[in-house]
mmCIF file of C-alpha atoms and ligand atoms in Angstrom:
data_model
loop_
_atom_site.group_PDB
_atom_site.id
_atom_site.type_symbol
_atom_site.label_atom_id
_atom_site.label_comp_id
_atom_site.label_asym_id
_atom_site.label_seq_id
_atom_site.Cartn_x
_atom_site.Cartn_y
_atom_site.Cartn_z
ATOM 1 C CA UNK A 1498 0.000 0.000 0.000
ATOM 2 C CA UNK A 1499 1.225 3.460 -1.304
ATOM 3 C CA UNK A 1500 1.986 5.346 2.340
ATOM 4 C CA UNK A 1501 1.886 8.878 0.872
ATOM 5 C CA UNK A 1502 0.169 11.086 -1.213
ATOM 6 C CA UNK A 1503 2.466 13.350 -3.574
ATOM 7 C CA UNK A 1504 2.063 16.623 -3.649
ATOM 8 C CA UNK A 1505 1.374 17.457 -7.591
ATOM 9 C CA UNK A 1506 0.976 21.301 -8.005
ATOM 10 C CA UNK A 1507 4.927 21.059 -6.342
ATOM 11 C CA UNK A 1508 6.031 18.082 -8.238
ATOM 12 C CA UNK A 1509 4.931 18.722 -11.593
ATOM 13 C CA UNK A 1510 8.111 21.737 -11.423
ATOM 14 C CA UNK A 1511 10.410 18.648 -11.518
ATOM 15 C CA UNK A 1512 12.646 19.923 -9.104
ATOM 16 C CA UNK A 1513 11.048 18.741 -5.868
ATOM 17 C CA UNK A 1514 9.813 15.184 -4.148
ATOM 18 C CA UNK A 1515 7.079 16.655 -2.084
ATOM 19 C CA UNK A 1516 3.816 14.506 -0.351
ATOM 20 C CA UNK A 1517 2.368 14.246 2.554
ATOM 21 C CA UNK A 1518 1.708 10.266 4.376
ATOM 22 C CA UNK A 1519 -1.380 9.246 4.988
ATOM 23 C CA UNK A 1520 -2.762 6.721 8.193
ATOM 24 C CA UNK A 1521 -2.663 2.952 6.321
ATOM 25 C CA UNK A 1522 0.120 1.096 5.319
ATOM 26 C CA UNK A 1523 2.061 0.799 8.810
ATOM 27 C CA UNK A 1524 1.953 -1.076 11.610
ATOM 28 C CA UNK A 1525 0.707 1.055 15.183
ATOM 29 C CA UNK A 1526 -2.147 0.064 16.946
ATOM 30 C CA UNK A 1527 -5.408 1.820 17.732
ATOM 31 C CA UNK A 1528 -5.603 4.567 18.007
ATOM 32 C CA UNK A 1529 -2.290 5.483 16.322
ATOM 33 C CA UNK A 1530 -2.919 3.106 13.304
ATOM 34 C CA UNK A 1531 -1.434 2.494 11.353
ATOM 35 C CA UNK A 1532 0.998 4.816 9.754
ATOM 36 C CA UNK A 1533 2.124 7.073 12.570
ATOM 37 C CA UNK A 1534 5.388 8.421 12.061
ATOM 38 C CA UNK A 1535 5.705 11.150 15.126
ATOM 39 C CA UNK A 1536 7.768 9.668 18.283
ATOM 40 C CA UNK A 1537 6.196 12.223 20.735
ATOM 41 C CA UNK A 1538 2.537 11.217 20.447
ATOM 42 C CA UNK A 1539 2.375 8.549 22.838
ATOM 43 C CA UNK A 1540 2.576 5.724 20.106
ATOM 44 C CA UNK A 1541 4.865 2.232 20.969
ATOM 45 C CA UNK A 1542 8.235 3.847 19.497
ATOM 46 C CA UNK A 1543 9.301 0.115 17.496
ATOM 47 C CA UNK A 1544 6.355 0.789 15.770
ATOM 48 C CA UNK A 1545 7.012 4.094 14.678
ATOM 49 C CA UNK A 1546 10.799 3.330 13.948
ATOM 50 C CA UNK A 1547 9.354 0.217 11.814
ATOM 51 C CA UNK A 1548 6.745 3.270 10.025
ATOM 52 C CA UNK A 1549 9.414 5.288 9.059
ATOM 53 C CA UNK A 1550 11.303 2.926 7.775
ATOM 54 C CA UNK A 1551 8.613 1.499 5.114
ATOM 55 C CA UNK A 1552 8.216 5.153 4.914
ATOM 56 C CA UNK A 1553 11.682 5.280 3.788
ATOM 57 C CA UNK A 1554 11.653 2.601 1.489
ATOM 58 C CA UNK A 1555 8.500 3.693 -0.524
ATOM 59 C CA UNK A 1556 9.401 7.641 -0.415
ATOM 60 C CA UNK A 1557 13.089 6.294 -1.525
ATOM 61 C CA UNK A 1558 14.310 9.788 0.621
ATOM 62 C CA UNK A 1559 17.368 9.419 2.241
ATOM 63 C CA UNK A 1560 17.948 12.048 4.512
ATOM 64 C CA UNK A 1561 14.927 13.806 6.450
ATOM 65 C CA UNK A 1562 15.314 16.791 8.542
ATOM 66 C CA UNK A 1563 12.684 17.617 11.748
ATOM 67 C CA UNK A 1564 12.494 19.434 14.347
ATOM 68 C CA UNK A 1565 10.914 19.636 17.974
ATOM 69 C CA UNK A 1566 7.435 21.315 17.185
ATOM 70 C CA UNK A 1567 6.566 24.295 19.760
ATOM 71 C CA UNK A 1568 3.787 26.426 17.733
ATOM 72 C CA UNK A 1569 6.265 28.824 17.061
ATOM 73 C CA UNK A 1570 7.695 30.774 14.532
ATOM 74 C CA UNK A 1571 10.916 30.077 14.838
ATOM 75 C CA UNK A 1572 12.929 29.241 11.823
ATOM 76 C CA UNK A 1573 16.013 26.561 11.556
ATOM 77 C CA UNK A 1574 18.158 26.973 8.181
ATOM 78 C CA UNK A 1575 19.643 23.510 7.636
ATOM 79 C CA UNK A 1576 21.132 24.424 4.550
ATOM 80 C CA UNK A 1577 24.982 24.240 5.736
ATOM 81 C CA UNK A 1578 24.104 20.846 8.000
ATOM 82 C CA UNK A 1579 25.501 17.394 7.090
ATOM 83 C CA UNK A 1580 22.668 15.205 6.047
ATOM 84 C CA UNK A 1581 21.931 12.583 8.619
ATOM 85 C CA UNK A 1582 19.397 9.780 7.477
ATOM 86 C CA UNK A 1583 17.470 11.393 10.258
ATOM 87 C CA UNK A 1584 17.936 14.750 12.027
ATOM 88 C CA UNK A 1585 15.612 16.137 14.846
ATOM 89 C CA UNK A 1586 16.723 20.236 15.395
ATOM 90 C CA UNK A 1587 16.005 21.803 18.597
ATOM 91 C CA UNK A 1588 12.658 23.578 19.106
ATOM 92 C CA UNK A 1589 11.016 25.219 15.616
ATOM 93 C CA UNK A 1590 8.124 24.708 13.650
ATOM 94 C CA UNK A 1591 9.958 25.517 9.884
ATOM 95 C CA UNK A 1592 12.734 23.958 8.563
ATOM 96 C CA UNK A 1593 14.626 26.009 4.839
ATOM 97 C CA UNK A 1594 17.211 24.769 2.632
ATOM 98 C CA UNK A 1595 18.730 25.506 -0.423
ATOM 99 C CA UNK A 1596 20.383 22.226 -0.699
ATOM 100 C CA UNK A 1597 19.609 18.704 -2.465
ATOM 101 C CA UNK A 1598 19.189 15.571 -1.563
ATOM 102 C CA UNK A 1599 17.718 16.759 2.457
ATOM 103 C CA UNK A 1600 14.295 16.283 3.325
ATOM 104 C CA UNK A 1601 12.593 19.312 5.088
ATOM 105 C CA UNK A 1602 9.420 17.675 7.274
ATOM 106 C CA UNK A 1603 6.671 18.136 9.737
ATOM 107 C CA UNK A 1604 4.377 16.542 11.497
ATOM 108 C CA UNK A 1605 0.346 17.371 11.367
ATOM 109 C CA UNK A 1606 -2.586 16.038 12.494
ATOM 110 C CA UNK A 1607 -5.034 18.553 11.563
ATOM 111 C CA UNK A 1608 -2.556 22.044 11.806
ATOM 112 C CA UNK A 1609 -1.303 23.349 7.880
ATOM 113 C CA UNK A 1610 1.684 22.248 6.557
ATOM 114 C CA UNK A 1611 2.679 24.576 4.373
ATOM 115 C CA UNK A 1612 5.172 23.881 1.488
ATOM 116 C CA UNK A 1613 7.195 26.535 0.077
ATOM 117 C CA UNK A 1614 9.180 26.198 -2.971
ATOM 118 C CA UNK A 1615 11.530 29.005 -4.465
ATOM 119 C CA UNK A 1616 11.805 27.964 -8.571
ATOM 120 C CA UNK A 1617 13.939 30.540 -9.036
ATOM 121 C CA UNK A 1618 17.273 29.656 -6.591
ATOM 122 C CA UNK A 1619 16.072 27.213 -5.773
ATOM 123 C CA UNK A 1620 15.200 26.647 -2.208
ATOM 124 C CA UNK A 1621 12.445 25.120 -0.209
ATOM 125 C CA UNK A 1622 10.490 25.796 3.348
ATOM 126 C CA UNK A 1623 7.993 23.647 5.281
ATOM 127 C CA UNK A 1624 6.162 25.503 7.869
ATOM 128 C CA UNK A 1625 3.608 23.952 10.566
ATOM 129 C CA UNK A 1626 1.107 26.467 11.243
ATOM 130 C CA UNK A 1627 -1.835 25.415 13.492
ATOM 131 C CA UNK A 1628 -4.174 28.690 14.716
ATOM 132 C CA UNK A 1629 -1.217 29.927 16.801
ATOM 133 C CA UNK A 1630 1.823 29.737 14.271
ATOM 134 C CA UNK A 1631 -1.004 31.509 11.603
ATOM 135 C CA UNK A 1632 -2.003 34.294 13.619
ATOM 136 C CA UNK A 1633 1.745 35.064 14.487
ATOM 137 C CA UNK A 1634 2.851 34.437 10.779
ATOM 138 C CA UNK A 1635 4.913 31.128 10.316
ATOM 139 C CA UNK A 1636 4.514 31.308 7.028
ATOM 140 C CA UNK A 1637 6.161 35.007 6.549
ATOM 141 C CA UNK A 1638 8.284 34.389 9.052
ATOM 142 C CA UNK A 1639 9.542 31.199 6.765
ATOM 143 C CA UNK A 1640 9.901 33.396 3.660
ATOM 144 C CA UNK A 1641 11.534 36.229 5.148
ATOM 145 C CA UNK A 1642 14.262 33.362 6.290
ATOM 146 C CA UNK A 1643 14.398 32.152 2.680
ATOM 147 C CA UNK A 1644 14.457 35.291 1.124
ATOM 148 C CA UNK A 1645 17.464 36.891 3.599
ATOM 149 C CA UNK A 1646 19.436 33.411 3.470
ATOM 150 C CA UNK A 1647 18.797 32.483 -0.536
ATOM 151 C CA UNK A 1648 17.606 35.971 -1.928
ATOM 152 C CA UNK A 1649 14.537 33.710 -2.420
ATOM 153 C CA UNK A 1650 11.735 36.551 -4.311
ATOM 154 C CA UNK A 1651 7.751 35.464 -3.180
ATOM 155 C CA UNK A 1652 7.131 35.931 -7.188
ATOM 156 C CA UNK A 1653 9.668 33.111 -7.819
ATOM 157 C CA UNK A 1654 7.659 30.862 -5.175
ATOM 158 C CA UNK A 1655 5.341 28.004 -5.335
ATOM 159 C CA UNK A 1656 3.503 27.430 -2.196
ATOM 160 C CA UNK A 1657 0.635 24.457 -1.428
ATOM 161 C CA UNK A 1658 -1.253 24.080 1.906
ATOM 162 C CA UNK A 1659 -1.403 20.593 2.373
ATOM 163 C CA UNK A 1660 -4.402 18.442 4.192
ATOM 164 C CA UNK A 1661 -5.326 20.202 7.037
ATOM 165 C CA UNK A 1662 -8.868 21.140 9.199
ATOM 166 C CA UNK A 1663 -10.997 23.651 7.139
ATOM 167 C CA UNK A 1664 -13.275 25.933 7.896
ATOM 168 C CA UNK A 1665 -16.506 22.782 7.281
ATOM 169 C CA UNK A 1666 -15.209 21.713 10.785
ATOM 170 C CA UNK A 1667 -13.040 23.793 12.530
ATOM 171 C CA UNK A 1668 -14.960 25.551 15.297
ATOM 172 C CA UNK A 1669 -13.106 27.899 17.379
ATOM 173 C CA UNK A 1670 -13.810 30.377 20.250
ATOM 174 C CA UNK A 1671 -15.835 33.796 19.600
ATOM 175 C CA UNK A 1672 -12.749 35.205 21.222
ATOM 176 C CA UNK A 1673 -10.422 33.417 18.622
ATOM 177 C CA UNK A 1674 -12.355 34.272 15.589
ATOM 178 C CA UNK A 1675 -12.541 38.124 16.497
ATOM 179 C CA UNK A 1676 -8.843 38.336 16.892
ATOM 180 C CA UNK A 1677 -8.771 36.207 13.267
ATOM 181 C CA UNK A 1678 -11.138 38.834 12.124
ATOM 182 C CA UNK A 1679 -9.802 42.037 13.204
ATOM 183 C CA UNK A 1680 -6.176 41.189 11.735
ATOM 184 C CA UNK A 1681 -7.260 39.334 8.173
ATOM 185 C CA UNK A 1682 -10.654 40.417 7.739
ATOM 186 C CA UNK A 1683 -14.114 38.402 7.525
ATOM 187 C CA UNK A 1684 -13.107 35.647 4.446
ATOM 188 C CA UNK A 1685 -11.273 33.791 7.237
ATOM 189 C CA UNK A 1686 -14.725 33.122 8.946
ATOM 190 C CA UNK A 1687 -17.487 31.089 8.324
ATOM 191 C CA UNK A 1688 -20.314 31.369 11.264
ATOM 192 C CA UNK A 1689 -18.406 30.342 14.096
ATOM 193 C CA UNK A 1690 -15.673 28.218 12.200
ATOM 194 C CA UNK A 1691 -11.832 29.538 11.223
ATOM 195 C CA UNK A 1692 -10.234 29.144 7.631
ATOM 196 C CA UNK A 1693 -6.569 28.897 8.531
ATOM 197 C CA UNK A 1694 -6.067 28.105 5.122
ATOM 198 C CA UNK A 1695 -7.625 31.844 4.171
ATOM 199 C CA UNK A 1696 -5.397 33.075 7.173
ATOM 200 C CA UNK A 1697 -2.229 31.780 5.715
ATOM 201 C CA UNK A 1698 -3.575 32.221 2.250
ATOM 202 C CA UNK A 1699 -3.356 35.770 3.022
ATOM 203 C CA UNK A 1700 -0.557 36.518 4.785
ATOM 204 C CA UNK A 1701 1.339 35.461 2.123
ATOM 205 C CA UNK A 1702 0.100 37.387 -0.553
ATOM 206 C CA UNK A 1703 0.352 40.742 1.131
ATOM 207 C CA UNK A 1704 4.338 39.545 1.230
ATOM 208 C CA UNK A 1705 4.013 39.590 -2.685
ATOM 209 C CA UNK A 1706 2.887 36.326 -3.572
ATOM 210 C CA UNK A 1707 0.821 35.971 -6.123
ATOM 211 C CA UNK A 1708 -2.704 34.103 -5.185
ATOM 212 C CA UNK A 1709 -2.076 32.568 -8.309
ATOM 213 C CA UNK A 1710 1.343 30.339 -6.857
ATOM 214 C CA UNK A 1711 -0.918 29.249 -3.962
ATOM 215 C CA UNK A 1712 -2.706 25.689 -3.869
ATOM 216 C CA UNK A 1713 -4.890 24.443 -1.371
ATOM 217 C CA UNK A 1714 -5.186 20.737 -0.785
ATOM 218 C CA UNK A 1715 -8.690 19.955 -1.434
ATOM 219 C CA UNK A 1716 -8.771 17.335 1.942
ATOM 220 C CA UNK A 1717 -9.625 18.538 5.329
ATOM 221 C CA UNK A 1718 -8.466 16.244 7.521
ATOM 222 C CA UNK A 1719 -11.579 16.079 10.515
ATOM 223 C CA UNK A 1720 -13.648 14.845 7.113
ATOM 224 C CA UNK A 1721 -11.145 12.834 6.087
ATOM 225 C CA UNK A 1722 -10.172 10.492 9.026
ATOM 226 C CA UNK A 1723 -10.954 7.579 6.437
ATOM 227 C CA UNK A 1724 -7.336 9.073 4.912
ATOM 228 C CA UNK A 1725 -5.613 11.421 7.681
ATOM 229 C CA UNK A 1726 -4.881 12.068 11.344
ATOM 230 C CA UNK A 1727 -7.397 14.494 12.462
ATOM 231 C CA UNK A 1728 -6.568 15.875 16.163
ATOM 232 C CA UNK A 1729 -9.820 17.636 16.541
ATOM 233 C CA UNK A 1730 -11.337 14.426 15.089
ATOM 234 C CA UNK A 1731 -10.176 11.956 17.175
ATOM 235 C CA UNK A 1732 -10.112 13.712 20.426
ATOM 236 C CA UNK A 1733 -6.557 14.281 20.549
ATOM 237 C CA UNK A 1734 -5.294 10.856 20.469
ATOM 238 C CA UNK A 1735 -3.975 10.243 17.030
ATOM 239 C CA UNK A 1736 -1.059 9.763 14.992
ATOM 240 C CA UNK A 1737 0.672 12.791 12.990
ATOM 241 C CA UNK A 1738 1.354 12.701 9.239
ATOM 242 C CA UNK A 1739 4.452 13.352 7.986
ATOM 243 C CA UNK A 1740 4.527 16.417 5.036
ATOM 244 C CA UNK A 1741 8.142 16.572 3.353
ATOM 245 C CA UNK A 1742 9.779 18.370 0.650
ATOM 246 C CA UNK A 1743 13.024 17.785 -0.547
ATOM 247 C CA UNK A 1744 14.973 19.422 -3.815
ATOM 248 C CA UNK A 1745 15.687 16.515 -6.373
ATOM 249 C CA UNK A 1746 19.400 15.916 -7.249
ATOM 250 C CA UNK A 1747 20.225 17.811 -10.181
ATOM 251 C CA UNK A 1748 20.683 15.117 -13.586
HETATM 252 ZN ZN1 ZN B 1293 -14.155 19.238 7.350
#
C-alpha cells in the first residue's frame, strides 16, 4: 500500500519530491494506526521506527530533517548541515534549505503544513502552522528566512497548503475568531468556524505572492479520518502525518 500522497501542483516543477503520508500502510495500533510516524505522540516507538522505515523505502528519501514542534515561529536553516538519514533540530516549527538531496518535514494532524518552494534559486520551506503559528505568521516568518538566506523573491515561489482542518469543521472560540477577524478580515470566517487556510492564504500574498502560486489541498483532515490524522477528530489521540519536501538531485 502506497503510504503517501504526492504533492502534484509542487512536483509537476520537476525539481522537488514533495507529499504528505497518509494513516494505512504501517503497523501502530489503535488509536495510532497504522501509519504514525511522530515519536512524541504517545505511540509504541518500534512501531514508529518500523513506520518510518517502510516510509523510507517507498518515499526512496534518504535524509529527512525535523524538528521539535513548539507552535512557534521560529525558523532553523539547515542548509549548511551534514545530512543525517534522520535529524531532529532543537525547538522550531519551519525547517529552509537551499540544498539537495535533504528532506525538510513536519508533522500534522489537523494544523497546515505549508510547502514553500523558491523555482527561481532554488530553495524550499515547510512551515507547521496550526491557529497559533497563523495568527503570528509562520509562514512570513519562513519566507523572510528564505528570502534573507537564498535571496529567495515570493514571485519566484510556489507554495501548497497541504491536508489540514478547514473551515466545514473547525470551530473555534468567539474570542479566537474576532482576533482572526480584526487582523485578516471576515473571508477567514465562516459562522463560528476559522479558515486557517484563508489566514495563511493571506498573509502570504500581502508579502508579494501571487494568489495565483498558492494551492490548497482539497482534503480537510476532521472529514477525512478515512485518509488522515485528524486531532480535533479523534479527540486528541492520534497519529501525525508526515509532510516533506526535498529538492531533487540535479541530472
Ligand atoms: Zn471538514
Amino acid at each position: 500500500m502506497k503510504t503517501y500522497h504526492a504533492i502534484q501542483e509542487l512536483e509537476a516543477t520537476g525539481i522537488v519530491t514533495a507529499g504528505i503520508t497518509r494513516r494505512h500502510g504501517g503497523v501502530s495500533r489503535v488509536p495510532y494506526a497504522s501509519m504514525n510516524l511522530a515519536k512524541h505522540v504517545g505511540d509504541d516507538p518500534n512501531a514508529v521506527a518500523t513506520n518510518r522505515e517502510i516510509f523510507f523505502k517507498q518515499s526512496r528519501l534518504t535524509a529527512l530533517h525535523y524538528c521539535q514542534q513548539i507552535h512557534s515561529t521560529r525558523v532553523i536553516d539547515v542548509d549548511h548541515t551534514a545530512s543525517a538519514t534522520l535529524k531532529q533540530h532543537p525547538e522550531a516549527d519551519a525547517l529552509i534549505s537551499a540544498q539537495t538531496g535533504v528532506a525538510l518535514g513536519i508533522f500534522t494532524a489537523d494544523c497546515v503544513p505549508i510547502f514553500i518552494l523558491d523555482v527561481a534559486t532554488p530553495a524550499i520551506g515547510i512551515a507547521h502552522a496550526g491557529w497559533r503559528g497563523t495568527f503570528a505568521q509562520i509562514a512570513v516568518n519562513t519566507l523572510t528566512q528564505m528570502q534573507t538566506r537564498f535571496g529567495t523573491l515570493p514571485t519566484n515561489c510556489e507554495v501548497h497548503l497541504g491536508p489540514s482542518i478547514q473551515k466545514c469543521c473547525y470551530t473555534v472560540s468567539p474570542e479566537l475568531l474576532n482576533q482572526f477577524t480584526e487582523r485578516f478580515g471576515s473571508t477567514i470566517r465562516k459562522g463560528t468556524n476559522l479558515s486557517l487556510q484563508t489566514a495563511n492564504t493571506i498573509q502570504l500574498t500581502e508579502m508579494g505572492l501571487p494568489v495565483a502560486s498558492i494551492s490548497v489541498s482539497p482534503f480537510c483532515t476532521a472529514c477525512r479520518t478515512d485518509l488522515f490524522y485528524s486531532h480535533r477528530a479523534e479527540a486528541g489521540q492520534t497519529g501525525r502525518m508526515l509532510s516533506y519536501i526535498q529538492l531533487t538531485t540535479k541530472n
